[in-house]
Amino acid sequence: MMINEIDGVDWESMGHAYGPASDVPGWLRGMASADPGTRNEAFSDFYNAAHHQGDVYPCTAASLPFLLKMADNPVSPDRGSVIGLLLSIGRESLDMDPEGVYFTPDGTESRAHVDALAVIGGRAEAFVRWVADPDQEVRLPAIEGLGLFLDDSARAVEVLRSLLPGDGLVERLLVVRAVATVALRDPAVHGAAASWLEALAGDTAQAPEVRLAALVHRVRCTPGELGEAVVPAAVGLVREIAPEETGGDDDAPCRAEAEPGVTAGSAPSSGVPPQIAAAFEDLERHGRVHAPTTSVLGALHTLLGDRVLERSALLAEQLCSADPGVRYDAIRMAKELIGQWRGDHSGLVVLIAGCLLPEDAYTSAAAAEALGALVPVSEPAREALAAYVEARRAEHGPGVWAARERLVRRAHQEAVRALAGLGDLRALPCVLEALDEGTDAWRAVQVAGHLGGAAGDLTPRLSKLLAEVDFSDASQSMSANALVSALRELGDPAAVPALTTAVVAAVREEQWHTAASALKALASFGREAAFALDVVRPLADAQDVTVRAAATAALWELEGDAAGVVPRLVELLDTHENDEAAAVLGRIGQAAAPALPRLRKMMAAGYEWTRVYAATALWDIGGDAEAPAVVETLLTAWAENDATSNHVLACLNRMGPAARPALPRVREELTHLRRSGRFRSIPHDEKLQSACRSITARP
């Protein structure tokens, strides 16, 4: 690649995600650098800007001739990464509408995806050479590229089939998938490719992983032929998969490279809240794959869709596999299945708990994290979690929460958090140690609110930590809000002084969101927080609407003067805090009757959430006289936006017999297999189902 050729492109006239594309030539040169650090930075910058989140810009397409030359040059460093970039650009371009017109960040029309495919398609013969390259890092992305871009489909299948005897398992699995890809894009080779896949699936001379891939991709070619025999066959093949050929025994722990991040007791980068740093670590961790068959099994789960019983049977075999990598990756798949689909998942929960292995902290951490995310349906794992926590304390001592070995620490912390999420006081000693010692205390704060039975021990500690927050430092707002939330959940009035002080400090530093959260926490204590009225009352006139709404709500809860707060709440119905205002008016009940005309007007709003807030308050204030309009409004909003369902069902449940017109829709909801509710989360969906059952159980 000649520097003059790169400089001959008018990069200035093009743009990428962050501005003019004048920096693209430097990135292309950097990819060819002999220095690994320079290359890594160049690839990262290109992906982040010129291929941002998969976008294909004119500068992306203009880079392709240079990337192709780089990939074709045997002395180029990191050719596999270059071909991987080519593959990503081509794959994203294929997924875009070929007739569609897209726009660059500056609003210019672009058909760069069409140009990109033309360039890659015109040089697709290069993939035939690359799949025979001695460097496996070059061959692997080239196999998928060959399946996607070579116009001569019959030749593509022929070349791919010739690669199957290769030594690498990952390579053979990619070959099987690529043959199916060719079959799907060209009907002319579909029949022959499908027959080859079917024969391969039945060839007992092949490794079980290859036969499994052939079975799944044969079904992928003709999903309408997904019969009853596929899952049992897949289960049998999973059962045949042995641990990696490196010679580990069946009980060997699943090992991965040492995890990045800080060691016990060290601080994250300056100014970065620990919660944010941990989120990035989680993102990196969740992108790892530990078994070659994971993508194959993932494809089978996608094909099975709502056949939850069959998917559960397959996952049960995965979670019991002799291969630790298969077991590990099955934890995430099982968590996703349970999180997306309703049903009795106790069997899978118990199997996930079975991955809490004392000798394998890496897998144990993943299992505990999954169980924490599955609360409350993780109840069947309670005793296994408690046993794991106690065993780790016995082995490593009471300081295991802050153990220097990163994997041991993370596994223990996740198990404690999952146990605390179930409200189990056996998690308390570890939570108290974390709060007292300070290492990763924020992780303990996040679950402390679930341990209401230990409020006497927790409230003083959490109050002390809240008092130590520097409200002038915006980066501490996440910690402050977590502490406020925990104190509110614990429900101990002893927290009122600390919360009152937090309100004052947050207002002083104009941390409005935190101030509003603390005000709502004070309101939850009702008359027991009345001594905070001198702080709360002036804030009912605050300029910030969020604080004003929270303070007004607190005034009602702390002193119960309907005449004083109803006019204020009616005014707030015309702000973005209308949900808070409507909820408080509903709690006030009949004494909030002056708000009825405004609430009835809100029932005609275009935004469905506004109508839901108004309808629920209207029922709570007006009762049976408002029932017909309320039910109709709630059902209409529910049909428009499923996210409103928790609010809708909670109101219908309160309405009792007046909700009878909604019974057909409520019964229908209970027949749905996919989880629903706000954010489609497990807790919200479980509450939704409970409300539905309560409504339908009434005579």
XYZ file of C-alpha atoms in Angstrom:
699
model
C 0.000 0.000 0.000
C 1.530 3.296 -1.087
C 1.269 6.369 1.137
C 0.535 8.463 -1.966
C -2.514 6.276 -2.690
C -3.920 6.937 0.769
C -3.231 10.660 0.444
C -4.899 10.666 -2.964
C -8.333 10.163 -1.349
C -10.280 13.289 -0.416
C -10.814 12.237 3.206
C -11.664 15.805 4.273
C -14.861 15.675 2.222
C -16.072 12.664 4.219
C -17.039 12.223 7.829
C -17.386 9.596 10.507
C -19.191 9.357 13.849
C -17.144 12.147 15.417
C -16.427 14.588 12.600
C -14.298 14.902 9.448
C -12.539 11.734 8.297
C -9.114 13.376 7.998
C -7.782 11.067 10.730
C -8.670 7.851 8.830
C -5.375 7.766 6.839
C -3.436 7.815 10.098
C -5.445 4.887 11.411
C -4.864 2.902 8.218
C -1.131 3.526 8.486
C -1.263 2.612 12.162
C -2.813 -0.764 11.342
C 0.291 -1.568 9.286
C 2.707 -0.450 12.012
C 5.312 -2.835 13.359
C 4.441 -1.684 16.882
C 1.591 -3.745 18.455
C 0.443 -0.850 20.638
C 0.152 1.454 17.636
C -1.795 -1.199 15.717
C -4.206 -1.829 18.593
C -4.877 1.876 18.991
C -5.437 2.301 15.250
C -7.924 -0.577 15.058
C -9.740 0.696 18.143
C -9.993 4.238 16.763
C -11.252 3.001 13.394
C -13.928 0.792 14.970
C -15.007 3.587 17.318
C -15.327 6.288 14.673
C -15.240 5.007 11.079
C -17.189 1.825 11.912
C -19.041 3.173 14.941
C -21.506 0.597 16.286
C -21.381 -1.139 12.912
C -22.175 1.952 10.833
C -20.761 2.118 7.324
C -19.829 5.631 6.207
C -18.349 6.791 2.887
C -14.928 6.896 4.601
C -15.473 3.276 5.691
C -16.076 2.211 2.106
C -13.158 4.336 0.904
C -10.871 2.474 3.334
C -11.663 -0.940 1.884
C -9.161 -0.984 -1.032
C -6.350 -0.237 1.417
C -7.569 -2.819 3.930
C -7.789 -5.420 1.156
C -4.213 -4.682 0.027
C -3.017 -4.886 3.612
C -4.765 -8.237 4.127
C -3.313 -9.624 0.891
C 0.253 -8.675 1.743
C 1.910 -11.670 3.471
C 4.300 -9.390 5.378
C 1.549 -7.222 6.843
C 1.310 -7.614 10.605
C -1.989 -8.658 12.203
C -3.621 -9.717 8.916
C -6.282 -11.640 10.836
C -7.480 -8.423 12.473
C -7.555 -6.673 9.096
C -9.671 -9.467 7.586
C -11.870 -9.405 10.693
C -12.478 -5.693 10.064
C -13.273 -6.364 6.409
C -15.674 -9.096 7.494
C -17.409 -6.805 9.985
C -17.868 -4.031 7.415
C -19.169 -6.470 4.810
C -21.488 -8.260 7.232
C -23.002 -4.986 8.443
C -23.433 -3.825 4.839
C -25.280 -7.034 3.978
C -27.664 -6.452 6.883
C -28.604 -3.014 5.566
C -31.387 -2.517 3.029
C -29.718 -2.561 -0.404
C -32.337 -0.138 -1.699
C -32.247 2.034 1.399
C -30.720 5.478 1.708
C -28.928 6.206 4.960
C -27.563 9.425 6.352
C -24.146 10.379 7.688
C -23.912 12.255 11.025
C -23.945 15.599 9.167
C -27.218 14.678 7.440
C -25.769 13.812 4.011
C -27.432 10.966 2.131
C -25.248 7.881 1.856
C -25.304 4.540 0.101
C -21.855 3.622 1.368
C -23.069 0.130 2.274
C -23.757 -0.588 -1.395
C -20.327 0.753 -2.353
C -18.705 -1.351 0.374
C -20.339 -4.556 -0.845
C -19.289 -3.791 -4.414
C -15.660 -3.403 -3.345
C -15.608 -6.541 -1.185
C -17.581 -8.575 -3.722
C -15.202 -7.554 -6.472
C -12.258 -8.877 -4.455
C -14.004 -11.891 -2.909
C -11.619 -14.260 -4.690
C -9.075 -13.191 -2.072
C -11.034 -15.104 0.553
C -10.305 -18.351 -1.345
C -6.595 -17.683 -0.892
C -6.948 -16.597 2.706
C -8.797 -19.742 3.845
C -5.697 -21.726 2.803
C -3.270 -19.416 4.604
C -0.874 -21.125 7.063
C -1.853 -18.578 9.744
C -4.991 -19.709 11.576
C -5.740 -16.114 12.612
C -6.086 -15.324 8.900
C -8.079 -18.453 8.052
C -10.785 -18.106 10.699
C -12.365 -14.785 9.607
C -11.732 -15.693 5.951
C -13.950 -18.791 6.249
C -16.982 -16.724 7.185
C -16.128 -14.135 4.525
C -15.971 -16.833 1.859
C -19.443 -18.008 2.827
C -20.832 -14.494 2.654
C -19.178 -12.812 -0.317
C -18.072 -15.241 -3.059
C -20.598 -14.984 -5.896
C -19.937 -18.502 -7.182
C -21.876 -20.373 -4.485
C -21.078 -23.849 -5.812
C -17.378 -23.061 -5.699
C -17.728 -21.576 -2.222
C -19.321 -24.791 -0.952
C -16.666 -26.897 -2.684
C -13.808 -24.895 -1.143
C -15.408 -24.906 2.285
C -16.023 -28.655 2.266
C -12.383 -29.222 1.361
C -11.397 -27.473 4.596
C -13.361 -29.797 6.895
C -10.544 -32.305 7.535
C -8.541 -29.498 9.169
C -7.130 -30.033 12.634
C -8.711 -27.096 14.457
C -12.145 -27.685 15.973
C -13.094 -24.007 15.844
C -12.139 -23.941 12.173
C -14.279 -26.989 11.384
C -17.276 -25.486 13.168
C -16.871 -22.280 11.154
C -16.778 -24.324 7.951
C -20.076 -26.011 8.819
C -21.710 -22.659 9.585
C -20.341 -21.072 6.409
C -21.767 -23.873 4.234
C -25.188 -23.227 5.761
C -24.745 -19.500 5.121
C -24.088 -20.150 1.428
C -27.126 -22.425 1.268
C -29.326 -19.742 2.782
C -28.236 -17.047 0.354
C -28.421 -19.147 -2.834
C -31.302 -21.590 -3.494
C -29.240 -23.197 -6.271
C -26.956 -24.916 -3.746
C -29.462 -25.232 -0.914
C -30.430 -28.835 -1.520
C -26.911 -30.171 -1.942
C -25.595 -28.223 1.052
C -28.464 -29.351 3.269
C -27.898 -32.983 2.271
C -24.204 -32.687 3.086
C -25.008 -31.204 6.498
C -27.495 -33.979 7.205
C -24.952 -36.656 6.303
C -22.299 -34.943 8.399
C -24.630 -34.849 11.418
C -24.972 -38.623 11.228
C -21.295 -39.385 10.631
C -20.125 -41.005 13.882
C -16.509 -40.696 12.735
C -16.770 -36.948 13.266
C -16.269 -35.203 16.608
C -19.545 -34.663 18.496
C -19.062 -30.883 18.264
C -18.942 -31.081 14.443
C -21.988 -33.352 14.310
C -23.834 -30.977 16.632
C -22.953 -28.027 14.397
C -24.130 -29.930 11.311
C -27.395 -30.868 13.045
C -28.120 -27.281 14.087
C -27.133 -25.654 10.805
C -29.129 -28.232 8.840
C -32.165 -27.073 10.798
C -31.095 -23.463 10.285
C -31.248 -24.068 6.530
C -34.844 -25.319 6.783
C -36.305 -24.094 10.098
C -39.753 -25.332 9.124
C -38.416 -28.879 9.512
C -37.547 -28.450 13.190
C -39.097 -31.673 14.436
C -39.324 -33.406 17.780
C -36.117 -35.397 17.286
C -33.710 -32.463 17.037
C -33.425 -31.620 20.743
C -32.933 -35.242 21.908
C -30.252 -35.625 19.254
C -28.580 -32.401 20.377
C -28.768 -33.501 24.021
C -27.075 -36.777 23.123
C -24.271 -34.969 21.305
C -23.733 -32.490 24.152
C -23.419 -35.505 26.437
C -20.602 -36.840 24.220
C -18.547 -33.655 24.353
C -15.457 -34.219 26.468
C -13.270 -31.618 28.180
C -10.674 -29.848 26.072
C -7.999 -31.997 24.492
C -5.373 -30.455 26.762
C -5.951 -33.366 29.130
C -7.802 -31.798 32.058
C -10.116 -34.073 34.031
C -13.879 -33.684 34.069
C -13.848 -31.703 37.302
C -11.155 -29.243 36.252
C -12.192 -25.643 36.831
C -13.035 -23.427 33.883
C -9.978 -21.251 33.457
C -9.682 -17.990 31.577
C -7.017 -15.351 31.404
C -6.602 -13.354 34.585
C -9.331 -10.803 34.838
C -8.449 -7.152 34.247
C -9.099 -4.565 36.886
C -7.976 -3.422 40.282
C -6.785 -5.683 43.080
C -8.448 -5.902 46.456
C -8.452 -2.649 48.326
C -7.174 -0.501 45.467
C -9.150 2.392 44.096
C -10.519 2.830 40.588
C -9.244 5.574 38.334
C -9.664 9.049 39.762
C -13.134 10.464 39.222
C -14.641 7.181 38.000
C -17.315 5.791 40.354
C -16.537 2.165 41.239
C -19.961 1.154 39.951
C -19.038 2.444 36.479
C -15.637 0.762 36.502
C -17.298 -2.525 37.490
C -19.890 -2.145 34.734
C -17.140 -1.978 32.110
C -15.473 -5.044 33.606
C -18.810 -6.875 33.456
C -19.254 -5.869 29.827
C -15.863 -7.327 28.924
C -16.523 -10.487 30.932
C -19.932 -11.110 29.414
C -18.444 -10.999 25.926
C -16.204 -13.996 26.557
C -16.927 -17.411 25.060
C -15.479 -20.491 26.730
C -16.524 -23.375 24.475
C -16.350 -23.758 20.666
C -19.963 -24.995 20.581
C -21.446 -21.961 22.336
C -22.456 -20.171 19.130
C -23.908 -23.421 17.763
C -26.014 -24.004 20.863
C -27.023 -20.351 20.882
C -28.253 -20.726 17.307
C -30.291 -23.787 18.311
C -31.900 -21.902 21.192
C -32.792 -19.110 18.771
C -34.362 -21.618 16.389
C -36.354 -23.224 19.219
C -37.771 -19.863 20.270
C -40.759 -20.335 22.585
C -40.325 -24.105 22.939
C -39.251 -23.495 26.527
C -39.516 -27.078 27.771
C -37.211 -28.364 25.031
C -34.787 -25.509 25.565
C -34.767 -26.233 29.292
C -33.971 -29.881 28.621
C -31.085 -28.842 26.385
C -29.805 -26.356 28.968
C -30.005 -28.989 31.688
C -27.586 -31.116 29.663
C -25.344 -28.123 28.995
C -25.206 -27.252 32.696
C -24.199 -30.840 33.501
C -21.669 -31.164 30.676
C -18.307 -32.769 31.334
C -16.743 -29.814 29.519
C -16.303 -26.884 31.957
C -16.493 -24.381 29.097
C -19.879 -25.716 28.004
C -21.114 -25.519 31.606
C -19.862 -21.984 32.048
C -21.470 -20.599 28.884
C -24.716 -22.423 29.712
C -25.076 -20.298 32.852
C -25.573 -17.165 30.752
C -27.933 -18.957 28.347
C -30.026 -20.284 31.244
C -30.178 -16.841 32.828
C -31.419 -15.394 29.540
C -34.059 -18.099 29.114
C -35.398 -17.640 32.653
C -35.296 -13.882 32.259
C -37.261 -13.903 29.002
C -39.792 -16.706 29.434
C -42.331 -17.597 32.115
C -42.684 -21.025 33.642
C -41.390 -23.208 36.423
C -37.639 -22.784 36.130
C -36.767 -24.307 39.494
C -34.901 -27.186 37.847
C -32.602 -24.844 35.922
C -32.093 -22.665 39.002
C -30.939 -25.711 40.978
C -28.538 -26.669 38.175
C -27.087 -23.155 38.084
C -26.622 -23.419 41.851
C -24.806 -26.687 41.186
C -22.132 -24.624 39.420
C -21.141 -23.055 42.760
C -17.994 -25.153 42.821
C -15.496 -24.628 45.671
C -12.596 -25.547 43.397
C -13.633 -23.188 40.583
C -14.113 -19.591 41.695
C -14.379 -18.401 38.074
C -17.469 -20.489 37.325
C -18.863 -19.961 40.823
C -18.786 -16.197 40.324
C -20.789 -16.503 37.101
C -23.328 -18.819 38.740
C -23.749 -16.556 41.773
C -24.078 -13.472 39.588
C -26.771 -15.190 37.528
C -28.685 -16.241 40.644
C -28.545 -12.681 41.921
C -30.029 -11.447 38.654
C -32.813 -14.058 38.842
C -34.268 -12.954 42.194
C -37.001 -13.753 43.196
C -37.223 -16.947 41.100
C -33.801 -17.983 42.410
C -35.426 -19.119 45.688
C -34.597 -22.831 45.039
C -30.899 -21.884 45.196
C -31.111 -20.341 48.680
C -29.509 -23.205 50.604
C -26.770 -23.747 48.016
C -25.872 -20.047 48.165
C -25.804 -20.065 51.958
C -23.632 -23.182 51.999
C -21.201 -21.643 49.494
C -20.923 -18.404 51.512
C -20.295 -20.271 54.754
C -17.769 -22.628 53.153
C -15.763 -19.732 51.707
C -15.731 -17.982 55.098
C -14.569 -21.196 56.734
C -11.822 -21.683 54.156
C -10.561 -18.116 53.769
C -11.598 -16.523 57.044
C -14.011 -13.674 57.790
C -12.089 -11.327 55.506
C -12.930 -13.262 52.364
C -15.119 -10.375 51.111
C -11.833 -8.501 50.549
C -9.681 -11.513 49.613
C -6.597 -10.571 47.625
C -7.241 -13.298 45.037
C -9.576 -11.559 42.639
C -11.644 -14.562 41.547
C -12.174 -15.775 45.122
C -13.290 -12.294 46.130
C -15.689 -11.838 43.230
C -17.259 -15.279 43.616
C -17.832 -14.724 47.327
C -19.239 -11.231 46.852
C -21.653 -12.348 44.153
C -22.878 -15.247 46.317
C -23.403 -12.922 49.295
C -25.301 -10.451 47.114
C -27.510 -13.189 45.654
C -28.265 -14.518 49.142
C -29.019 -11.026 50.449
C -31.294 -10.444 47.459
C -33.439 -13.276 48.806
C -33.612 -11.495 52.168
C -31.559 -14.208 53.866
C -29.869 -12.958 57.045
C -27.066 -15.481 56.602
C -25.598 -12.868 54.261
C -25.525 -10.283 57.061
C -22.057 -10.955 58.567
C -20.404 -10.456 55.183
C -22.438 -7.334 54.423
C -21.496 -5.832 57.800
C -17.816 -6.634 57.211
C -17.938 -4.878 53.845
C -19.589 -1.784 55.338
C -17.132 -1.673 58.240
C -13.937 -2.343 56.286
C -14.756 -0.329 53.172
C -13.487 -2.673 50.439
C -16.120 -2.807 47.706
C -18.629 -1.482 50.251
C -20.796 -0.163 47.432
C -21.588 -3.754 46.433
C -22.902 -4.447 49.930
C -24.903 -1.201 49.958
C -26.756 -2.297 46.812
C -28.261 -5.324 48.591
C -28.408 -4.122 52.218
C -31.970 -2.883 51.792
C -33.201 -6.451 51.313
C -32.134 -7.395 54.848
C -34.924 -5.628 56.689
C -34.699 -8.026 59.605
C -31.288 -6.559 60.422
C -32.191 -2.880 60.173
C -30.848 -2.274 63.683
C -27.362 -3.325 62.552
C -27.466 -1.803 59.088
C -29.113 1.583 59.548
C -26.346 3.134 61.705
C -23.658 1.982 59.296
C -25.482 3.186 56.196
C -26.314 6.490 57.889
C -22.635 6.984 58.722
C -21.619 6.326 55.126
C -24.274 8.761 53.882
C -22.945 11.422 56.253
C -19.473 10.950 54.738
C -20.612 11.620 51.153
C -19.125 14.761 49.617
C -22.129 16.234 47.847
C -19.939 18.779 46.082
C -18.431 15.861 44.116
C -20.913 14.866 41.424
C -19.142 11.516 40.950
C -20.391 10.465 44.400
C -24.059 10.875 43.485
C -24.435 7.188 42.579
C -23.170 6.170 45.999
C -25.415 8.696 47.732
C -28.507 7.512 45.882
C -27.701 3.863 46.624
C -27.379 4.643 50.351
C -30.636 6.594 50.359
C -32.404 3.746 48.572
C -31.092 1.165 51.041
C -32.183 3.220 54.053
C -35.622 3.662 52.521
C -35.954 -0.082 51.900
C -34.913 -0.950 55.452
C -37.712 1.263 56.802
C -35.977 2.102 60.081
C -37.006 5.585 61.370
C -33.547 5.886 62.915
C -32.397 6.854 59.404
C -34.456 10.068 59.376
C -31.727 12.383 60.795
C -29.148 11.206 58.255
C -31.653 11.548 55.407
C -32.621 15.045 56.540
C -28.976 16.097 56.615
C -28.512 14.589 53.162
C -31.415 16.668 51.820
C -29.832 19.851 53.134
C -26.393 18.981 51.720
C -27.740 17.925 48.332
C -29.804 21.097 47.966
C -26.825 23.223 48.969
C -24.733 21.632 46.211
C -27.642 21.642 43.733
C -27.661 17.856 43.487
C -31.377 17.909 42.733
C -31.864 14.240 41.888
C -30.245 13.109 45.123
C -32.215 15.679 47.106
C -35.472 14.384 45.599
C -34.500 10.768 46.364
C -33.780 11.641 50.001
C -37.090 13.523 50.267
C -38.957 10.483 48.952
C -37.147 8.331 51.504
C -38.222 10.712 54.287
C -41.801 10.555 53.009
C -41.773 6.758 53.316
C -41.479 7.111 57.130
C -44.662 9.195 57.380
C -45.365 10.918 60.696
C -42.244 9.370 62.218
C -40.235 11.849 60.123
C -42.315 14.864 61.131
C -39.377 16.584 62.829
C -37.892 17.067 59.339
C -40.748 19.371 58.322
C -38.669 22.504 58.830
C -36.329 21.254 56.104
C -39.029 19.855 53.841
C -41.565 22.701 53.894
C -39.460 25.396 52.158
C -38.534 22.937 49.395
C -42.190 22.688 48.326
C -41.461 26.030 46.628
C -38.108 24.968 45.153
C -37.295 26.097 41.647
C -36.328 22.574 40.615
C -39.553 20.768 39.725
C -38.307 17.334 40.780
C -37.395 18.595 44.255
C -40.636 20.570 44.497
C -42.714 17.497 43.686
C -40.813 15.285 46.146
C -41.098 17.893 48.908
C -44.818 18.355 48.308
C -45.351 14.597 48.481
C -43.319 14.498 51.689
C -45.430 17.283 53.211
C -48.521 15.138 52.792
C -46.924 12.042 54.267
C -45.324 13.912 57.190
C -48.261 16.071 58.309
C -51.326 14.915 56.342
C -52.687 18.380 55.473
C -54.683 17.734 52.304
C -55.921 21.321 52.020
C -52.336 22.565 51.987
C -50.898 20.174 49.404
C -53.728 19.430 46.935
C -53.502 22.820 45.150
C -49.742 22.369 44.834
C -50.174 18.866 43.475
C -52.739 20.035 40.918
C -50.204 22.573 39.660
C -47.610 19.802 39.374
C -49.928 17.821 37.100
C -48.850 20.249 34.361
C -45.159 19.361 34.765
C -42.964 16.394 33.976
C -43.546 15.279 37.572
C -47.227 14.567 36.892
C -46.707 10.899 37.784
C -45.525 11.766 41.312
C -48.302 14.330 41.748
C -51.017 11.941 40.539
C -49.762 9.137 42.794
C -49.892 11.378 45.879
C -53.353 12.665 44.968
C -54.485 9.052 44.736
C -53.064 8.309 48.186
C -54.899 11.309 49.597
C -58.162 9.894 48.290
C -61.509 11.685 48.557
C -59.948 14.776 50.078
C -58.215 15.329 46.717
C -61.557 15.753 44.906
C -60.612 19.275 43.693
C -58.115 17.561 41.386
C -60.771 15.486 39.575
C -61.502 17.947 36.729
C -57.797 18.236 35.887
C -57.318 14.460 36.068
C -60.283 13.854 33.752
C -58.717 16.252 31.265
C -55.432 14.341 31.464
C -57.306 11.172 30.451
C -57.379 12.568 26.907
C -53.625 13.133 26.692
C -51.726 11.721 23.739
C -49.067 10.133 25.925
C -50.292 6.799 27.297
C -48.307 7.083 30.527
C -50.009 10.389 31.343
C -53.391 8.720 30.839
C -52.388 5.841 33.142
C -51.274 8.209 35.915
C -54.508 10.146 35.603
C -56.750 7.057 35.476
C -55.217 5.436 38.560
C -55.524 8.654 40.577
C -59.064 9.150 39.295
C -60.095 5.746 40.630
C -58.377 6.213 43.972
C -60.137 9.547 44.467
C -63.493 9.131 42.720
C -64.144 5.405 43.136
C -66.973 3.534 41.425
C -68.356 6.609 39.648
C -65.153 6.821 37.593
C -64.752 3.070 37.000
C -65.997 2.724 33.372
C -63.730 5.486 32.059
C -60.806 4.305 34.164
C -60.981 0.694 32.956
C -61.284 1.748 29.316
C -58.346 4.137 29.622
C -56.148 1.587 31.357
C -56.853 -1.149 28.820
C -56.206 1.189 25.898
C -52.892 2.352 27.355
C -51.887 -1.243 28.084
C -52.582 -2.182 24.465
C -50.491 0.752 23.242
C -47.533 0.208 25.538
C -46.917 -3.049 27.360
C -44.522 -1.268 29.739
C -47.552 0.284 31.489
C -48.841 -3.142 32.495
C -47.590 -3.139 36.094
C -49.262 0.197 36.798
C -52.425 -0.898 34.999
C -52.696 -4.225 36.834
C -51.969 -2.689 40.221
C -54.900 -0.298 39.751
C -57.226 -2.984 38.378
C -56.364 -5.127 41.393
C -57.340 -2.293 43.753
C -60.610 -1.798 41.880
C -61.994 -5.197 42.875
C -65.363 -6.000 41.238
C -65.279 -2.717 39.296
C -62.474 -4.190 37.166
C -64.648 -7.015 35.768
C -64.712 -5.562 32.219
C -60.934 -6.073 32.125
C -61.095 -9.799 32.969
C -60.755 -11.101 29.376
C -57.528 -9.151 28.858
C -56.211 -10.149 32.283
C -56.901 -13.838 31.596
C -55.216 -13.505 28.211
C -52.098 -12.096 29.891
C -51.732 -15.246 31.958
C -51.598 -17.337 28.776
C -48.545 -15.495 27.439
C -45.245 -17.352 27.548
C -42.909 -14.366 27.238
C -42.236 -12.192 30.253
C -43.952 -8.829 30.333
C -44.126 -5.928 32.746
C -41.950 -2.857 33.147
C -38.572 -3.410 31.456
C -39.691 -7.064 31.044
C -37.737 -7.751 34.223
C -38.297 -10.824 36.379
C -39.474 -8.941 39.510
C -41.920 -6.792 37.549
C -43.257 -9.754 35.583
C -43.694 -11.848 38.722
C -45.651 -9.003 40.324
C -47.686 -8.674 37.154
C -48.611 -12.350 37.143
C -49.464 -12.203 40.843
C -51.815 -9.274 40.249
C -53.430 -11.088 37.323
C -54.017 -14.196 39.436
C -55.472 -12.099 42.244
C -57.908 -10.388 39.876
C -59.044 -13.583 38.153
C -59.452 -15.447 41.460
C -62.216 -13.136 42.648
C -65.758 -14.544 42.408
